[in-house]
Each structure stands twice: as structure tokens, then as C-alpha cells.
Coordinates of C-alpha atoms and ligand atoms in Angstrom, one line a residue:
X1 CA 24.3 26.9 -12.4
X2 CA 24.5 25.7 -8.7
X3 CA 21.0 23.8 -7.6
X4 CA 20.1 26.6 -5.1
X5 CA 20.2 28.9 -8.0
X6 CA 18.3 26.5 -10.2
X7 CA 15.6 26.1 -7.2
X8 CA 15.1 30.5 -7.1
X9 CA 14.6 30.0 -10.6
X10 CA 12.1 27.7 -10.7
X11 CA 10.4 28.5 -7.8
X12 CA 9.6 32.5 -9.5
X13 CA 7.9 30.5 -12.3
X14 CA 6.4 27.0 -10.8
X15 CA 4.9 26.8 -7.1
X16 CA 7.0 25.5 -4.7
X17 CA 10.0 25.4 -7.5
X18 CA 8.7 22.1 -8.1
X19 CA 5.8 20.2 -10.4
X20 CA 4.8 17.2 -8.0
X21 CA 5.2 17.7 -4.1
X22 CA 7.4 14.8 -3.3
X23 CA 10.1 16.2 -5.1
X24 CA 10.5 19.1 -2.4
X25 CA 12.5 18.6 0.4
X26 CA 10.5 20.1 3.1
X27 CA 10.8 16.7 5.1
X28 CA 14.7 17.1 4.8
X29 CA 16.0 20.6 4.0
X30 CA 17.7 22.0 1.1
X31 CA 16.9 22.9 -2.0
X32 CA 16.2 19.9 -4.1
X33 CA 18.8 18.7 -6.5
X34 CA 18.0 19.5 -10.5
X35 CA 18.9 16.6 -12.4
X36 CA 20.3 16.5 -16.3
X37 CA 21.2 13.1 -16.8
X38 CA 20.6 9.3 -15.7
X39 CA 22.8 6.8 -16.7
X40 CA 22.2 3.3 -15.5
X41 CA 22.3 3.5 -11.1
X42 CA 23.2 7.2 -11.3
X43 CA 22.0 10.8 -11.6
X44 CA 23.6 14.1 -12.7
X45 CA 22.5 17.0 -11.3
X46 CA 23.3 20.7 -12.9
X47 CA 26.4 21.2 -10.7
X48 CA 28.0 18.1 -12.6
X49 CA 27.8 15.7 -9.2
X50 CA 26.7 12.2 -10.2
X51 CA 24.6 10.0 -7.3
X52 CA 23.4 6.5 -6.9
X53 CA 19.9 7.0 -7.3
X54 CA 17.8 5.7 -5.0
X55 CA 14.2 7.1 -6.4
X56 CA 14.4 5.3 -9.4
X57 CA 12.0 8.4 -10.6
X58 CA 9.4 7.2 -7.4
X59 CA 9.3 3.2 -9.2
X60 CA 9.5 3.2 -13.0
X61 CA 13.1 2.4 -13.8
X62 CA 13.8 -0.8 -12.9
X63 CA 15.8 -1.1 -15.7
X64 CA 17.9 2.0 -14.6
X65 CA 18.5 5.3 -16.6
X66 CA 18.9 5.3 -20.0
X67 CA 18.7 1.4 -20.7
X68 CA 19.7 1.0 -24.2
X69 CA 17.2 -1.1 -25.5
X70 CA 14.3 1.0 -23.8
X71 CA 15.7 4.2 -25.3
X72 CA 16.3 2.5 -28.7
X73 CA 12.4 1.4 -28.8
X74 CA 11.8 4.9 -28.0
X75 CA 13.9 7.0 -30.9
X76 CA 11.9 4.1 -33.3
X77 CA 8.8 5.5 -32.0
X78 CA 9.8 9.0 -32.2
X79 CA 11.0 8.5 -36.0
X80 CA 7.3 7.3 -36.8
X81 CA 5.5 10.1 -35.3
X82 CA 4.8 11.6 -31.7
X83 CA 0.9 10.7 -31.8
X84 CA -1.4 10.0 -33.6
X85 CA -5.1 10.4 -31.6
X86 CA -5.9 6.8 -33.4
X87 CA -5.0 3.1 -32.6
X88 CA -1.8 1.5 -33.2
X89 CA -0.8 -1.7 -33.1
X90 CA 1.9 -1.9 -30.5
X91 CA -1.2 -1.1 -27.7
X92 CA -2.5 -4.3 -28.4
X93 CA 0.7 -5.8 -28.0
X94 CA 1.4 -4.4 -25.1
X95 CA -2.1 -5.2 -23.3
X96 CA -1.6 -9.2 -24.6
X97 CA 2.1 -8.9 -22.5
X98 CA 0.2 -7.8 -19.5
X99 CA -2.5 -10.5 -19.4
X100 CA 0.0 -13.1 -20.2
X101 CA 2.3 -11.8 -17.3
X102 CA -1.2 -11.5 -14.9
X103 CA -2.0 -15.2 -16.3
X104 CA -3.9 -17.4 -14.0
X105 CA -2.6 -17.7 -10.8
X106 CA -6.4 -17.6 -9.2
X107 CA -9.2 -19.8 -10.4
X108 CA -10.3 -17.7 -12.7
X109 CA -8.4 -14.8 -14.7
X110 CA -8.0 -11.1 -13.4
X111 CA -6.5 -9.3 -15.8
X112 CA -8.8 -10.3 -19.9
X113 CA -8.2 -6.7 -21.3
X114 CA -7.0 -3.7 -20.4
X115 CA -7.6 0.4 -20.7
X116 CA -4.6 2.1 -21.4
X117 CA -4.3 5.4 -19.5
X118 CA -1.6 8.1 -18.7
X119 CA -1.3 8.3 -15.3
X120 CA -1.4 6.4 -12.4
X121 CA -4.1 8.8 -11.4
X122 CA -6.0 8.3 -14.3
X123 CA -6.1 4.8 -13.8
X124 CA -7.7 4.6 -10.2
X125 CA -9.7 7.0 -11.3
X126 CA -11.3 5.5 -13.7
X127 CA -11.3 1.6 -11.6
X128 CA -13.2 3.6 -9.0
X129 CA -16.2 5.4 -11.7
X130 CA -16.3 1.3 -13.3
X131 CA -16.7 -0.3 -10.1
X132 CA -19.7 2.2 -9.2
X133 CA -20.8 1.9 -13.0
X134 CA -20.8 -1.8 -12.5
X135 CA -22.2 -1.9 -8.7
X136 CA -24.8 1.1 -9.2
X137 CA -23.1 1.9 -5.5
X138 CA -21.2 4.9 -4.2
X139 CA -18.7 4.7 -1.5
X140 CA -15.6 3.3 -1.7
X141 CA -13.2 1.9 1.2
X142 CA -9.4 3.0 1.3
X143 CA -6.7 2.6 3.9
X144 CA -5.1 5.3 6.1
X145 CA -1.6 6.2 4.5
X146 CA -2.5 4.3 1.3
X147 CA -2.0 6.8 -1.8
X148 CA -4.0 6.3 -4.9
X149 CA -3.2 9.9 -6.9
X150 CA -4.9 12.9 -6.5
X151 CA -8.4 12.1 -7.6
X152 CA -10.9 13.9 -5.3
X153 CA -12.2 11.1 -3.9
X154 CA -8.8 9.7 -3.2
X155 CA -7.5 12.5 -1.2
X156 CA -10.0 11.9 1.8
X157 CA -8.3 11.3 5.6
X158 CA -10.6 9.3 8.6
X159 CA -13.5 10.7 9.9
X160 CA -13.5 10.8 13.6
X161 CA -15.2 7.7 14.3
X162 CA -13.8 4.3 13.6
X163 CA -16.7 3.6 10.1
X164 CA -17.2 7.2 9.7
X165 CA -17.3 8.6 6.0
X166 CA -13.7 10.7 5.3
X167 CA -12.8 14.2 6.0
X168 CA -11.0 16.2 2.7
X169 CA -7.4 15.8 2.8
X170 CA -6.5 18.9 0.3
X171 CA -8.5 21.9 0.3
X172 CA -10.3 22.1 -2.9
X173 CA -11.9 18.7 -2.3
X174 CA -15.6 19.7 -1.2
X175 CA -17.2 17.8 1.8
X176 CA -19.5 15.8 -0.1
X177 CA -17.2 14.0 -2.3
X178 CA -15.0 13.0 0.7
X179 CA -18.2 11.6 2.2
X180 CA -18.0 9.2 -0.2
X181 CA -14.7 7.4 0.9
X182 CA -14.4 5.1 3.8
X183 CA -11.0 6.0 5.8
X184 CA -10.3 2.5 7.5
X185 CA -6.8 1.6 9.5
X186 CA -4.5 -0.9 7.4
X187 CA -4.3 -4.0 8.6
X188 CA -7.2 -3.8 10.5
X189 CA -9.7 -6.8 9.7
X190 CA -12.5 -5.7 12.6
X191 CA -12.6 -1.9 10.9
X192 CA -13.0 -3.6 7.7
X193 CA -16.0 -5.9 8.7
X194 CA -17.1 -2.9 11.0
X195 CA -17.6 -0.7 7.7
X196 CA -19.6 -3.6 5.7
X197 CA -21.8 -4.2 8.6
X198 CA -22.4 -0.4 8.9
X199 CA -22.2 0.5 4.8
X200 CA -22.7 -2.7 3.1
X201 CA -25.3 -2.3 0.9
X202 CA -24.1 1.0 -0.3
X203 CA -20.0 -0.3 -0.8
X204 CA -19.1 -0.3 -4.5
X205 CA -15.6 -1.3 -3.4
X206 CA -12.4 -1.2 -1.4
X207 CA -9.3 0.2 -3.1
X208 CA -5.5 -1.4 -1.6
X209 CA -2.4 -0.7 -2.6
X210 CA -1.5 -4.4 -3.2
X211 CA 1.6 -3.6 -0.4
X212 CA 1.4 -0.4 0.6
X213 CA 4.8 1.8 -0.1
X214 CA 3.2 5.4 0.1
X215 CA 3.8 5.7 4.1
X216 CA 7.3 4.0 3.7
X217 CA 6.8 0.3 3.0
X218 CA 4.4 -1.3 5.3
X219 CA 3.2 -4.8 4.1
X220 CA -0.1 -6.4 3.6
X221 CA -0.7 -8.9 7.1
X222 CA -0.7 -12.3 6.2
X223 CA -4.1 -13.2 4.6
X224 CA -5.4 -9.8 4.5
X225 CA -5.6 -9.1 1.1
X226 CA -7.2 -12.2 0.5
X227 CA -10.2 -11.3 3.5
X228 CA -10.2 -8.0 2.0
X229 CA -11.2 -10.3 -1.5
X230 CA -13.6 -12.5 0.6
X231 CA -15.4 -9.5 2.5
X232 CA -15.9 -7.3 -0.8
X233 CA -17.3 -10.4 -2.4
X234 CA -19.8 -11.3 0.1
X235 CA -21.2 -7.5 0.3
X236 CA -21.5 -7.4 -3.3
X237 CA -18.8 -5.3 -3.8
X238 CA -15.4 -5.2 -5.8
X239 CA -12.0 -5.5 -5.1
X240 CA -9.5 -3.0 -6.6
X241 CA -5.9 -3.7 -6.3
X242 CA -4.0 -1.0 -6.9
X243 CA -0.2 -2.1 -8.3
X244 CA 0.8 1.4 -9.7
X245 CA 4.0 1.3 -7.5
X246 CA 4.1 -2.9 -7.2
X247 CA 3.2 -3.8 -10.8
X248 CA 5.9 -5.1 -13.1
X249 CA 8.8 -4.3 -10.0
X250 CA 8.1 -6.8 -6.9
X251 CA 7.7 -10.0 -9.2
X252 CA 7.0 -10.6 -13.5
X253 CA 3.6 -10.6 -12.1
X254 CA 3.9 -7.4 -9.4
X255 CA 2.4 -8.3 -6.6
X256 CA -0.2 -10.6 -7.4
X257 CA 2.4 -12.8 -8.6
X258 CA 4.0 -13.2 -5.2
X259 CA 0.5 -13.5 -3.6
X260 CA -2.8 -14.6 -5.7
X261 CA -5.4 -12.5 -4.3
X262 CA -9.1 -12.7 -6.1
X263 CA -8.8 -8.9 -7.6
X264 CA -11.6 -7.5 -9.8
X265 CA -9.8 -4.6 -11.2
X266 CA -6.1 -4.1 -10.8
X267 CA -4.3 -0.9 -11.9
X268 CA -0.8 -0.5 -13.3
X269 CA 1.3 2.2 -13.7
X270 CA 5.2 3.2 -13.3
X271 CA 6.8 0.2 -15.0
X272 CA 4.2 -0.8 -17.3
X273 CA 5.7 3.0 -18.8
X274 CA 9.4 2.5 -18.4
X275 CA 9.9 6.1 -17.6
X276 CA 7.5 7.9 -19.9
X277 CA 3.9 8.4 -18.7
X278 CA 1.8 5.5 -19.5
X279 CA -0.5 3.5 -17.3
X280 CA -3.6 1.4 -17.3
X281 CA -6.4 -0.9 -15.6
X282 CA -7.1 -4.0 -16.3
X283 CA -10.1 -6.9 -15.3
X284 CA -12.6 -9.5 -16.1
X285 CA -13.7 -9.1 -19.9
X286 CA -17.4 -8.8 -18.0
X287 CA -16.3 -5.8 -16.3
X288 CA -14.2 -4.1 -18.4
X289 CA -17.2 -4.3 -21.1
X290 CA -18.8 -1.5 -18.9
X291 CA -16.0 0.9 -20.2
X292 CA -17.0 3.1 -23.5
X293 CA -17.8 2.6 -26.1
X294 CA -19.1 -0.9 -25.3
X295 CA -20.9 0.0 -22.1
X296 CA -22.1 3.0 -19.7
X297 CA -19.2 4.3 -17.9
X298 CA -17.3 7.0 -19.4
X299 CA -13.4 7.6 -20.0
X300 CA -11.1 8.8 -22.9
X301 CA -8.1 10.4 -23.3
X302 CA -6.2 12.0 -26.0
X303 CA -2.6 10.8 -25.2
X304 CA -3.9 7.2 -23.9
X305 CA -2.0 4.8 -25.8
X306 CA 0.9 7.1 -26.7
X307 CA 2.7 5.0 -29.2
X308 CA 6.1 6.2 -27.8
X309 CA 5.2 5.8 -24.3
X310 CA 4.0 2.3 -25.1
X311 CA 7.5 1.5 -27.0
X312 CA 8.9 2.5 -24.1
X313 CA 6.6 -0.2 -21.8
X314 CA 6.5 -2.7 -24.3
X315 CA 10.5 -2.6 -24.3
X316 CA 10.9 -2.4 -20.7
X317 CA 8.8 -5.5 -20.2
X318 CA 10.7 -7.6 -22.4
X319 CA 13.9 -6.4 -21.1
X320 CA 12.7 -7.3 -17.4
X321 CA 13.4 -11.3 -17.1
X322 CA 13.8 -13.2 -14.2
X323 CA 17.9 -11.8 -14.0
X324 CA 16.4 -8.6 -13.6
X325 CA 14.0 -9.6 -11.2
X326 CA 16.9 -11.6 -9.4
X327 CA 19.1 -8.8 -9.1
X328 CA 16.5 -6.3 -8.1
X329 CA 16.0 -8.6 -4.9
X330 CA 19.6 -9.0 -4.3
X331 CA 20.0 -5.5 -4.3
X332 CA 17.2 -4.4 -2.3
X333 CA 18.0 -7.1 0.8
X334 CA 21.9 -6.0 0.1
X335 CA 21.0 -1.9 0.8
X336 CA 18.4 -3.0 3.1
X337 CA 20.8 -5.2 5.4
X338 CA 24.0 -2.8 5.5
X339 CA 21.6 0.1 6.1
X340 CA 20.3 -1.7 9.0
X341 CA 23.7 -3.5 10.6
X342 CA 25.3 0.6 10.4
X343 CA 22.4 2.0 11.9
X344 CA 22.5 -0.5 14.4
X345 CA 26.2 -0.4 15.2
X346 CA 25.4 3.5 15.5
X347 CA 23.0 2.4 18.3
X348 CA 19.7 3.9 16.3
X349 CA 16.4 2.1 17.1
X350 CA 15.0 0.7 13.9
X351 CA 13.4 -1.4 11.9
X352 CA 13.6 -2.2 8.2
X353 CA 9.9 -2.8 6.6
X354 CA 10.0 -4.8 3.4
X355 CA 7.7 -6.0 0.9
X356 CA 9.2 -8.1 -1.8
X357 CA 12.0 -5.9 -3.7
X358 CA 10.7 -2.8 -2.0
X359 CA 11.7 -1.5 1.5
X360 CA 12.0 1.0 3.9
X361 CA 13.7 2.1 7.6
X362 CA 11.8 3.0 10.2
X363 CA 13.4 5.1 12.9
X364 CA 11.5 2.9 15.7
X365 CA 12.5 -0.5 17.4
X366 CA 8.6 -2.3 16.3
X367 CA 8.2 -2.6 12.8
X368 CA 4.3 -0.4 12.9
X369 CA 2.3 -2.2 10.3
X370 CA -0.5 0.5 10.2
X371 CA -0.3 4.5 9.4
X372 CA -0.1 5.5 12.9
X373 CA 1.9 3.1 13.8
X374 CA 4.8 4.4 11.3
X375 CA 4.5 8.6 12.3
X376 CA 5.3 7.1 15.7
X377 CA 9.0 6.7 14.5
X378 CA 11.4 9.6 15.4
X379 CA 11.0 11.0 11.9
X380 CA 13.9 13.6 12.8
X381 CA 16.5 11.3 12.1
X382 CA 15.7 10.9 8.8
X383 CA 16.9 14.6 7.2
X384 CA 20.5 14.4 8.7
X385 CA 20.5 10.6 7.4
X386 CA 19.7 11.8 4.3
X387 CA 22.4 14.7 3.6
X388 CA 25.2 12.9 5.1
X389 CA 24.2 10.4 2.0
X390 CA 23.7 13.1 0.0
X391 CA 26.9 14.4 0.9
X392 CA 28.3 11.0 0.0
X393 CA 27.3 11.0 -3.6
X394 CA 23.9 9.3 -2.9
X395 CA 20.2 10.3 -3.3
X396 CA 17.5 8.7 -1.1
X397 CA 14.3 9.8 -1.6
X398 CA 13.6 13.2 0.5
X399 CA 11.0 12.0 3.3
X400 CA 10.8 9.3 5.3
X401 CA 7.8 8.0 4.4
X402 CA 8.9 6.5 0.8
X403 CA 10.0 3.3 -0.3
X404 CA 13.4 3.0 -1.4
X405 CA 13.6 2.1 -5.1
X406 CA 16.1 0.5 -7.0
X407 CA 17.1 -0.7 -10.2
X408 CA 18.6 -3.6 -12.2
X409 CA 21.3 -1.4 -13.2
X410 CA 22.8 -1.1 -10.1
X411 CA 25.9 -3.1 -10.2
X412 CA 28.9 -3.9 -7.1
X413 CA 30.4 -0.6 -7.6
X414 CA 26.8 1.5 -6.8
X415 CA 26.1 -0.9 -4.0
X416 CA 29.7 -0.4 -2.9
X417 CA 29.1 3.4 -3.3
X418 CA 25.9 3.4 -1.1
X419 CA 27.1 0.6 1.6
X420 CA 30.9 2.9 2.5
X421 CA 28.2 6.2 2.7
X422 CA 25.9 4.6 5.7
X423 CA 28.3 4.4 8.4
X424 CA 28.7 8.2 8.2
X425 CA 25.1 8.9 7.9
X426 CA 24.6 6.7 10.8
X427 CA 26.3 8.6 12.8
X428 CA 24.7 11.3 11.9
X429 CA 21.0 10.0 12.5
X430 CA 22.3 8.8 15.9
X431 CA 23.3 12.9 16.4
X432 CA 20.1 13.7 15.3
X433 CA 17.8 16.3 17.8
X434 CA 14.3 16.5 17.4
Ligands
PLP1 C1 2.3 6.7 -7.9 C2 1.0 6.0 -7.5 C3 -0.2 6.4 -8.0 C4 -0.4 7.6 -8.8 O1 0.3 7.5 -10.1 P1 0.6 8.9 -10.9 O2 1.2 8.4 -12.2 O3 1.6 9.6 -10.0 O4 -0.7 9.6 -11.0 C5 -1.4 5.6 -7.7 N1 -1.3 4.6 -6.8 C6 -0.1 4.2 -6.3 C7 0.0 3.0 -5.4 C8 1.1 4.9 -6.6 O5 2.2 4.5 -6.0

């Protein structure tokens, strides 16, 4: 089987060939690669050609493919039973090694107990219906180019005004419910205090990616976060920090851990599953106490708590020390330098956004910290870029707005793999015609 024949196959059966848009590669060309294997830094796909993978499955495996002792917690799990629709154990276990890992940083604690979920959409979801439940308000801030799943109310772009309530962003999401989203510019501390002044009173809370790596990194301005904290706060409102793609990768404590910011729900996802579909939100014990079946606000879910996925989280957490942490870092700021120094010596105008252990290039000399700032960059250099790594054995992921992920796993002779591919696909982006 060749992947092009893989890719007619699937695409008779499954729209677009694929079952989550990011996996296409309309940004680059081609037809995606179908993997069978991981193993450690690399993929196999069904022609037999390994890669360094770069996508890391979009954040979960910091451990890399296949990690023994993660895979060993999960055939345990299997042997006992699949599911069981009941509690077990191991969740409890695995909520206890979140709140010790969120332990105090701030004056007082963020994370006292935690809703298990199964997907990272799930989980804003749900932070978004408690923090109306608990404020008795409806709107809800977000940032341009910030991605929070496909919820309705999540998938709202900027009204036409600068505190104007959102448009849709997906058909199927009707007028109303985008109306109650606030589409403000990253970054921007005047659109921010130009929405409370304007929607204050009606605010149940703003929603951040704790560093936002959905539009290619871009991170959070000095301080910002922390005014984002403060101005929620004063309004009455909550803060929701979402660390889906930052929690459990960027530090032990995701993001939060590199920068205490005041958060009154924070949602997890991605690591906190190790590969299998787990997720979950977490805050005060006063405001989680508004969840079912202790208070008002609805949500259930006959998978939450899996006990397999949650071997596989509970084992992935206790596998990721302060040497995986280390070596996540050194890799990252290794594939992040070389990438830049190549495209450089190809004479490309660039600029390499990084937040913590995550990064990504963009193909313009300013580093843009906002959404309009980044589809600014001449986005056509990315697709040749892309297959002349390809080509070379190594799979980025297929847009240019993503972060680049890695993984503990990836040892000298991955890095070595991706670092002789770039100045090739250098060239290539230098080549490039829009
Ligand atoms: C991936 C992601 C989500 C959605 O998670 P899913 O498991 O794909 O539903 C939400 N927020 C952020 C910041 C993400 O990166």
C-alpha cells in the first residue's frame, strides 16, 4: 500500500480522507502520510519509511512513541477490563498527581480537585458552562488565533468592531451563540479593558491559552496574563487558563509553573493522557463544587475516567522528571537554533517564536505577537520547507501555523537526522514563489 493509495481509500469512506482537519495537508500538498508505528522520535508510515516525528500526535507524547513503561501501565489496564462506567481508584490518584504538580505557586491554590474528561474539547467546554453557572453571566472573552476545540461557542472569529460580539467561524454555529463570545486581539491590553468597560457586567470570563501555540507559537507579553487575572477579577469575572497544549509539556507544572498567574479554572489535556484520550479541568474546591452532583451545572460522560487512559496519564506523569523536562528544552532550543542559522544562511527572512519547550518559525523578519501579525508572514515558504524535510526522512507538522512538538525520546541521532535535512529544505523555502 503506497499513502496516495491509502489516502483514495480513506477519503471514499471518511470526509476529507481524514478524521480531524489538521491532519490534511491542504496547507502543504500531498496526500498525508498513514502511519503504522511509533517508536520513540520516529514514525512508520504504510510504505515502510520511518521519520523523526515532529507532531508528537499535536502535544501528548513527550515521552515519545511507545515508551515502555506507559505502554506497560497500559496492557495492566487492559488485562483488568476496558471500562467499567463506575469509579476506580487510579482517577483519584491521578487527580492528587495533578494538584500536587499545580501546588502553590500563587497565594492561594488553583488547582483543589479536578473533573476528568475525554477531550480537550470537553474540558473547555465544560470550564466555560461552570464559569457561567458560577457567575450567572453569559459572554465569554477569547483571543483571535487562540484554539479552544470545537465547542460552538469556541469557534466564533471578531466582529467588525474592535468590542463587538463574534461572527461564526464554522457554518453550523448559529448567530446567536457566536454572540456570546468576545473576539479580542492577543496581546492587546486596551481591547481587553475596552471590552470590560463596554460588557462588564455581563463577562462570565475570558478564556487564554496559557501561551498560545494554535497560530504557530506566539507567547503571552510580559505581564499579560497576569492583567488578564487582575481585569477578570475586578469585573467579577473568571479567569480560565486553558493548558490543553502547555500542561504537563512546558514545565512539571505546564505553564503556570514557569509563570504563576491567578487562574480560576485551568484545563488540561494532551499529556495529562499520554497518548490515549483523556483530559480534564481543574480549580478552587469553591468552584468546582458547582459541578454535579454537588451543585447546579451539568456534565457527565460515559468514558470520563477511562481506567486505561488514566494508566496511561498516571504513567506518563511519573515517567516525566526533571531529565525529561531538561531534555525536552535542549531539544527544542537545539531544532529551533539550526532551523534558524540554515534558514538564515539560505537568506530567508524569519523569525523563530518560542514559548518554553514549544516553538515555531515564522517566515517574516518581526517576530508578530498577535494573529494578524503572524498571517503577515510569507506562508508560501512553508509547503516546499516542509517536503524537502519530508523528503529527508522528517515530518513537521503540515501548516504553518503549529508549534513544533517534540519529545524526550528524541536522542543525538534524531536531532542529527533533522539538523543534516534543513540546509536542503532551506534552500528550498528560499526557492519558494508565492
Ligand atoms: C488541542 C487543544 C484543545 C482541544 O483538545 P482536543 O482534545 O483536540 O479536543 C483545546 N485547547 C487547546 C489549547 C488545544 O491545544
Amino acid at each position: 500500500m503506497s499513502n496516495e493509495s491509502a489516502f483514495d481509500a480513506a477519503s471514499a469512506v471518511i470526509p476529507g480522507g481524514v478524521n480531524s482537519p489538521v491532519r490534511a495537508f491542504r496547507s502543504v500538498g500531498g496526500a498525508p502520510r498513514f502511519l503504522v508505528s511509533g517508536h520513540g522520535p520516529y514514525v512508520v508510515d504504510v510504505e515502510g519509511r520511518e521519520y523523526v516525528d515532529l507532531v508528537c500526535s499535536w502535544g501528548p507524547l513527550l515521552l515519545g512513541h511507545a515508551h515502555p513503561q506507559v505502554l506497560d501501565a497500559v496492557h495492566q489496564a487492559v488485562s483488568r477490563g476496558l471500562s467499567f462506567g463506575a469509579s476506580t481508584p487510579s482517577e483519584t490518584e491521578l487527580a492528587e498527581t495533578v494538584i500536587a504538580r499545580l501546588a502553590p505557586r500563587t497565594a492561594a491554590p488553583i488547582v483543589e480537585q479536578l473533573r476528568l474528561v475525554s477531550t480537550g474539547t470537553e474540558a473547555t467546554m465544560t470550564a466555560i458552562r461552570l464559569a457561567r453557572g458560577v457567575t450567572g453571566r453569559p459572554l465569554v472573552v477569547k483571543f483571535a488565533g487562540h484554539y479552544h476545540g470545537h465547542s460552538d461557542g469556541l469557534l466564533a472569529d471578531a466582529g467588525s468592531g474592535l468590542a463587538t460580539l463574534a461572527l461564526p467561524a464554522s457554518a453550523g454555529v448559529p448567530a446567536e451563540i457566536a454572540a456570546q463570545t468576545l473576539v479580542l486581539p492577543y496581546n492587546d491590553r486596551a481591547a481587553v479593558e475596552a471590552a470590560f468597560a463596554q460588557f462588564g457586567p455581563r463577562i462570565a470570563a475570558i478564556i487564554v491559552e496559557a501561551a498560545a501555540a494554535n497560530m504557530g507559537v506566539v507567547a503571552p507579553a510580559p505581564g499579560f496574563n497576569a492583567f488578564l487575572a487582575q481585569t477578570a477579577h475586578a469585573a467579577g469575572a473568571l479567569l480560565i487558563v486553558d493548558e490543553v497544549l502547555t500542561g504537563f509539556r512546558v514545565s512539571p507544572a505546564g505553564w503556570l509553573g514557569l509563570e504563576p498567574v491567578e487562574a480560576d479554572i485551568v484545563t488540561f489535556g494532551k499529556v495529562i493522557g499520554g497518548g490515549m484520550p483523556l483530559a480534564a479541568l481543574g480549580a478552587r474546591r469553591s468552584i468546582m463544587e458547582h459541578l454535579a452532583p454537588v451543585g447546579p451545572v451539568y456534565q457527565a460522560g460515559t468514558l470520563s475516567g477511562n481506567p486505561v487512559a488514566v494508566a496511561a496519564g498516571i504513567a506518563t506523569l511519573a515517567a516525566a522528571d526533571a531529565a525529561v523536562y531538561a531534555r525536552v528544552d535542549e531539544v527544542a532550543a537545539t531544532i529551533a537554533e539550526a532551523t534558524s542559522t540554515a534558514l538564515r544562511d539560505a537568506g530567508v527572512s524569519h523569525a523563530v517564536s518560542r514559548a518554553g519547550s514549544l516553538f515555531s518559525i515564522q517566515f517574516q523578519a518581526t517576530l508578530a505577537h498577535d494573529y494578524v501579525g503572524v498571517q503577515r508572514q510569507e506562508a508560501f515558504r512553508y509547503g516546499p520547507f516542509f517536503h524537502a524535510m519530508l523528503d529527508a526522512g522528517v515530518l513537521l507538522p503540515p501548516s504553518p501555523y503549529e508549534a513544533w512538538f517534540v519529545s524526550a525520546a528524541h536522542d543525538d541521532d534524531a536531532l542529527n537526522r533533522v539538523l543534516d535535512a534543513l540546509p536542503a529544505a532551506t534552500r528550498a523555502a528560499s526557492a519558494a514563489q508565492p
